[in-house]
mmCIF file of C-alpha atoms in Angstrom:
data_model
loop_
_atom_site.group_PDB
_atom_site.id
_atom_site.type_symbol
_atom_site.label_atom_id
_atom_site.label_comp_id
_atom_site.label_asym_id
_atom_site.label_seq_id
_atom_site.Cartn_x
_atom_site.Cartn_y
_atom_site.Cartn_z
ATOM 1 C CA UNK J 188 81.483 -143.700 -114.943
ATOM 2 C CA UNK J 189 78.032 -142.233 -114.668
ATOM 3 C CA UNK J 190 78.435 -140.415 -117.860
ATOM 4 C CA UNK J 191 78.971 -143.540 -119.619
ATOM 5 C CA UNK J 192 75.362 -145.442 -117.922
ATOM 6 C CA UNK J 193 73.587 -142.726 -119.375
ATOM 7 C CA UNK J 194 73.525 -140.541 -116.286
ATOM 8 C CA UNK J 195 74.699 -137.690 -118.230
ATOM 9 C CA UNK J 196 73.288 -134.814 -116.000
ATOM 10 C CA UNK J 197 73.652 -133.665 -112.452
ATOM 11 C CA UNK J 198 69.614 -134.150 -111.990
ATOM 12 C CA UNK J 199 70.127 -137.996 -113.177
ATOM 13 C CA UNK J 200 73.196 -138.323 -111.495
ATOM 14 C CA UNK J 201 71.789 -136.947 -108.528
ATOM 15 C CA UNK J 202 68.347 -138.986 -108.979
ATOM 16 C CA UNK J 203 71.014 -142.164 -109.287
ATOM 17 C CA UNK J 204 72.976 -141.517 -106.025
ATOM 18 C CA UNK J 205 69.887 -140.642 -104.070
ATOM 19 C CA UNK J 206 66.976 -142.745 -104.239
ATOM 20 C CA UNK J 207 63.744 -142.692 -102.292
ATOM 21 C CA UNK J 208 61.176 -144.929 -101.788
ATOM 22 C CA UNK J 209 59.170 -143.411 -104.723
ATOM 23 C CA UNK J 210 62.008 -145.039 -107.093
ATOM 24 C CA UNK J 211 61.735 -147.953 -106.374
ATOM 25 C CA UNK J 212 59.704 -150.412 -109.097
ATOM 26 C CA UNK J 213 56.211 -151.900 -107.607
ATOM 27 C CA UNK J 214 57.178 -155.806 -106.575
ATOM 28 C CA UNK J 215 53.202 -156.995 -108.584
ATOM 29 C CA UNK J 216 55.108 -156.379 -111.955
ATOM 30 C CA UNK J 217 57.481 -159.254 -110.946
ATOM 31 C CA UNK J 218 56.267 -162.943 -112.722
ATOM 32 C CA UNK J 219 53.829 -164.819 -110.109
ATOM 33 C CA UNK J 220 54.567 -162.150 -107.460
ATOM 34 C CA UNK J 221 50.542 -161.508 -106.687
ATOM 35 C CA UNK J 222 50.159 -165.578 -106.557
ATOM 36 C CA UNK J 223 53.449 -166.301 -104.526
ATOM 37 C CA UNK J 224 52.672 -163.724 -102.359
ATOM 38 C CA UNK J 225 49.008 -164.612 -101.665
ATOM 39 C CA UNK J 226 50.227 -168.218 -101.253
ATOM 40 C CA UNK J 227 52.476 -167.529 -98.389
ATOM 41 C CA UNK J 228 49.442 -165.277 -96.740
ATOM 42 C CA UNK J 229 47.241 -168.731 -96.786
ATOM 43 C CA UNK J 230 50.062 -170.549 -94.744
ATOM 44 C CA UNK J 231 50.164 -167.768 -92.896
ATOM 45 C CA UNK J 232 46.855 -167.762 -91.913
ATOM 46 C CA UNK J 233 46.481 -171.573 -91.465
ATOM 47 C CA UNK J 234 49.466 -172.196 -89.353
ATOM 48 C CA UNK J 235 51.058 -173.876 -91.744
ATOM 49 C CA UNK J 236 54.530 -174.457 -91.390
ATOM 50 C CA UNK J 237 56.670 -172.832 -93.945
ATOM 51 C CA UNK J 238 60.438 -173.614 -94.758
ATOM 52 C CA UNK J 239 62.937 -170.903 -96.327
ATOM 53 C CA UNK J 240 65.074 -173.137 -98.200
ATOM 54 C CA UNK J 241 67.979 -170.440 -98.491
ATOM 55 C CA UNK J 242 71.823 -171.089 -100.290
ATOM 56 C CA UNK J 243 74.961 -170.818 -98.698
ATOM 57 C CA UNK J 244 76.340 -168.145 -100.161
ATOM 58 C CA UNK J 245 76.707 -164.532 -99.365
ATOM 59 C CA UNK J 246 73.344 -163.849 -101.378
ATOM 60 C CA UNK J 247 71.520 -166.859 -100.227
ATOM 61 C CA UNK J 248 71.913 -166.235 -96.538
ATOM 62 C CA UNK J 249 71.050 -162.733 -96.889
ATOM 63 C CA UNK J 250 68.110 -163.711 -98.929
ATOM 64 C CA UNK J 251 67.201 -165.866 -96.208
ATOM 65 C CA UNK J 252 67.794 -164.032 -93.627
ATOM 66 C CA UNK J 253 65.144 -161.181 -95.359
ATOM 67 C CA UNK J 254 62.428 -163.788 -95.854
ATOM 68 C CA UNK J 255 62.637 -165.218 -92.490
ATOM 69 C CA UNK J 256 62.351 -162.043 -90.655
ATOM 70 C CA UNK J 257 59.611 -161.103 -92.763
ATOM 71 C CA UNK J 258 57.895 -164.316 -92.377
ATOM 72 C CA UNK J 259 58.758 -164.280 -88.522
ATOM 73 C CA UNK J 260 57.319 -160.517 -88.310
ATOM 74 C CA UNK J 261 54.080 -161.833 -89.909
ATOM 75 C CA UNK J 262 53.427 -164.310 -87.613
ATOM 76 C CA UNK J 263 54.042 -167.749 -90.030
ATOM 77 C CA UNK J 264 55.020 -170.830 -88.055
ATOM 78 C CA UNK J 265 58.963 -170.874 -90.011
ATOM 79 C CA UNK J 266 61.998 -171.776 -90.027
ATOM 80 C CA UNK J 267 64.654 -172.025 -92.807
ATOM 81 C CA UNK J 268 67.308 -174.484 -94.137
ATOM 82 C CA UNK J 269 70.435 -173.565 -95.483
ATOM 83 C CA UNK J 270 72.164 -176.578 -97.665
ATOM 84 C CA UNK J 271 75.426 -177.675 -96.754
ATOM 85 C CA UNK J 272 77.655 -177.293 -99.815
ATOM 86 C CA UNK J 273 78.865 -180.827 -100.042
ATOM 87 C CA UNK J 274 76.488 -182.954 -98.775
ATOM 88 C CA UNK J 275 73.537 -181.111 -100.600
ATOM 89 C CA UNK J 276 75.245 -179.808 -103.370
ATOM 90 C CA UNK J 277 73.353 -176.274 -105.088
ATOM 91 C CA UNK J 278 69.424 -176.039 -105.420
ATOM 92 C CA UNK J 279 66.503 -177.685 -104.511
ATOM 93 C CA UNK J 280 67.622 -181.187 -103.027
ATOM 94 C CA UNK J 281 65.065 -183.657 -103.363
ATOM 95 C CA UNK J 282 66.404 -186.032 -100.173
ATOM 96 C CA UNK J 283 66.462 -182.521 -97.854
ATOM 97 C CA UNK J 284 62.799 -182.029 -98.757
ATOM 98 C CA UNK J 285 61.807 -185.366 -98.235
ATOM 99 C CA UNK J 286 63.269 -185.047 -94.871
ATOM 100 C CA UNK J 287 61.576 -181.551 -94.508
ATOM 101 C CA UNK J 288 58.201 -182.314 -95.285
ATOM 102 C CA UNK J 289 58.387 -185.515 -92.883
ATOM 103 C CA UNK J 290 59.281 -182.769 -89.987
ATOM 104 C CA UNK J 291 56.228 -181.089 -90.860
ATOM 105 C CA UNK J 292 56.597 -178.336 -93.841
ATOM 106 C CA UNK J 293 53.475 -177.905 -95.639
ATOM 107 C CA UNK J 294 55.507 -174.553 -98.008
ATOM 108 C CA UNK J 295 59.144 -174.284 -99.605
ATOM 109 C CA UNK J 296 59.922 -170.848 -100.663
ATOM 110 C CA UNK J 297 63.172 -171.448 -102.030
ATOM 111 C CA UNK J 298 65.114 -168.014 -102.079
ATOM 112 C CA UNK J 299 67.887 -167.582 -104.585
ATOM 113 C CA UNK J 300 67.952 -170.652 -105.634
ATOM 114 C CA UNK J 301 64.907 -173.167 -107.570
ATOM 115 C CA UNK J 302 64.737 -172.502 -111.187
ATOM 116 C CA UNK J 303 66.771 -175.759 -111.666
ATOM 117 C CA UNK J 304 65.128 -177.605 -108.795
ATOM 118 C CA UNK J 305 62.502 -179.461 -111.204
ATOM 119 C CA UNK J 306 63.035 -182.810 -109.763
ATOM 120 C CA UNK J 307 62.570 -181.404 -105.941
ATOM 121 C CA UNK J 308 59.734 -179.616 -106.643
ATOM 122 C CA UNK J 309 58.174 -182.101 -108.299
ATOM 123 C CA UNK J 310 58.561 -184.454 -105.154
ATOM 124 C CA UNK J 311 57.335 -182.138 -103.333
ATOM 125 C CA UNK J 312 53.921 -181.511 -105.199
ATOM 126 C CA UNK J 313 53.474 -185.112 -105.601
ATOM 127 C CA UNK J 314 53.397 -184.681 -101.273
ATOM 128 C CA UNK J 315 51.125 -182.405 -101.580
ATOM 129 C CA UNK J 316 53.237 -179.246 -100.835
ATOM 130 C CA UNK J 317 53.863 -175.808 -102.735
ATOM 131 C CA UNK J 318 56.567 -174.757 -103.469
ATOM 132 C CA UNK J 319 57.377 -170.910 -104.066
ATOM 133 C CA UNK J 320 60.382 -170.208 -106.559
ATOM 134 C CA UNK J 321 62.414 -166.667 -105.921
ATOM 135 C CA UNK J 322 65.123 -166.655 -108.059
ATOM 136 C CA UNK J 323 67.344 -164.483 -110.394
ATOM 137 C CA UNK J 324 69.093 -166.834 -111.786
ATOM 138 C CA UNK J 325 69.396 -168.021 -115.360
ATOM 139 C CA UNK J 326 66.537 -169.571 -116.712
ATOM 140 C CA UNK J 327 66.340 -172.892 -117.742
ATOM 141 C CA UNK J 328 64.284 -174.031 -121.038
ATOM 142 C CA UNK J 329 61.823 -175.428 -118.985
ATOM 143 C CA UNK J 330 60.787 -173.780 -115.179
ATOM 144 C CA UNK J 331 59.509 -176.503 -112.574
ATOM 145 C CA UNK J 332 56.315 -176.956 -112.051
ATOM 146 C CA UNK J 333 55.893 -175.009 -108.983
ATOM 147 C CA UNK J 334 52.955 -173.393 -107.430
ATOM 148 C CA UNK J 335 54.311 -169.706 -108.231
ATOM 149 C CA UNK J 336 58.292 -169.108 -109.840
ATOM 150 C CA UNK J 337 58.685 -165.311 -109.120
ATOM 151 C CA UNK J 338 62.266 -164.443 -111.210
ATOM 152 C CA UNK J 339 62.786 -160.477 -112.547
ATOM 153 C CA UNK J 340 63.307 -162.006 -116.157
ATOM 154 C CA UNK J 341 60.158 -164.163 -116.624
ATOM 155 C CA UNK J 342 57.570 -161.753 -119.002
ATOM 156 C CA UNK J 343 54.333 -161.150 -117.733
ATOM 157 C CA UNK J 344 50.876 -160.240 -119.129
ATOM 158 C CA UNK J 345 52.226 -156.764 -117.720
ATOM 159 C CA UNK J 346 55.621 -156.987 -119.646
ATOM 160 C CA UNK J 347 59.162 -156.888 -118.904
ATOM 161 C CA UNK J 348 59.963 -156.827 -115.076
ATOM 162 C CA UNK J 349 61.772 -152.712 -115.435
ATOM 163 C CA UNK J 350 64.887 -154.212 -113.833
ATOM 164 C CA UNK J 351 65.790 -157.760 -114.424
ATOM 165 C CA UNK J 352 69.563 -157.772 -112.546
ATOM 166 C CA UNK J 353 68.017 -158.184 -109.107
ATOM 167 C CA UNK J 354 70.142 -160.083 -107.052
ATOM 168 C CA UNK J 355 68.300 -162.969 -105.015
ATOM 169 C CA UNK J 356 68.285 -160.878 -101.974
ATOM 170 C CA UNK J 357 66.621 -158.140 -104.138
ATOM 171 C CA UNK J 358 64.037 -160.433 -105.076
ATOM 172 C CA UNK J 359 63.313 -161.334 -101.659
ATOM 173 C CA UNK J 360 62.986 -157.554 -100.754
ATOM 174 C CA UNK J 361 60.615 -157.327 -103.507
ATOM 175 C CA UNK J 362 58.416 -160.152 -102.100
ATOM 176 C CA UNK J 363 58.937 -158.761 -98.549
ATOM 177 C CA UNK J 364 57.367 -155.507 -99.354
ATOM 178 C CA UNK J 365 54.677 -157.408 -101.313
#
């Protein structure tokens, strides 16, 4: 199986089966990471309340799970929502963020989930609050107009993100260690 990804030697197997820290691709080369990132550190600093809007499956609660305790470790005022499956269907839901920005949120940072959330977000702007995109999934022809969408497959001035198959819970590593 190795043989056939390329890893055709016992140093690149090896290298494969045992990564380090040093192997691992720098999270700035990700689409909007540097202005997602310093987004979240200005709610941070304010005390503004920010909302992980996470998905209910496996990925999305894991996803949520890594920005909260990020978020929580960095002292933000946060908590997160997870959508129930039937009454809020997939994505961005405009009526749930109605309902969380009248409790208070003043940033969304959607995790695995947003890049199809165009009417949400743009609710939510029209309120007045960000919204931070970290997704992996596919892209539609047209991203909302949120304050920063940070996705592995969006180009940047940089280039190519070097691995685009993050899963959403990768992605929110990525802007965990950013």
């Amino acid at each position: 199986v190795l043989v056939s990804r390329g890893y055709d030697t016992v140093e690149k197997a090896g290298e494969f089966l045992n990564p380090g820290p040093d192997d691992l691709n720098a999270p700035v080369l990700m689409h909007d990471m540097e202005k997602g990132v310093e987004r979240i550190r200005e709610a941070i600093v304010s005390g503004s309340r920010i909302t992980v809007y996470g998905d209910y499956d496996a990925d999305g609660l894991t996803s949520t799970a890594i920005m909260y305790e990020t978020l929580q470790q960095l002292g933000a005022d946060c908590d997160y929502y997870i959508p129930n499956r039937f009454a809020d269907g997939y994505g961005p839901n405009r009526d749930v963020y109605e309902r969380l920005i009248g409790q208070g949120t003043g940033l969304i940072v959607t995790v695995d989930n947003g890049v199809a959330g165009s009417e949400a977000v743009a609710y939510a702007r029209e309120k007045g609050v960000d919204v931070v995109i970290t997704d992996h999934h596919e892209l539609p022809k047209e991203l909302p107009d949120a304050y920063a969408v940070i996705h592995p497959r969006i180009p940047t001035e940089k280039g190519e993100y070097p691995f685009g198959g993050l899963s959403g819970a990768g992605v929110a590593f990525k802007v965990a260690t950013a």
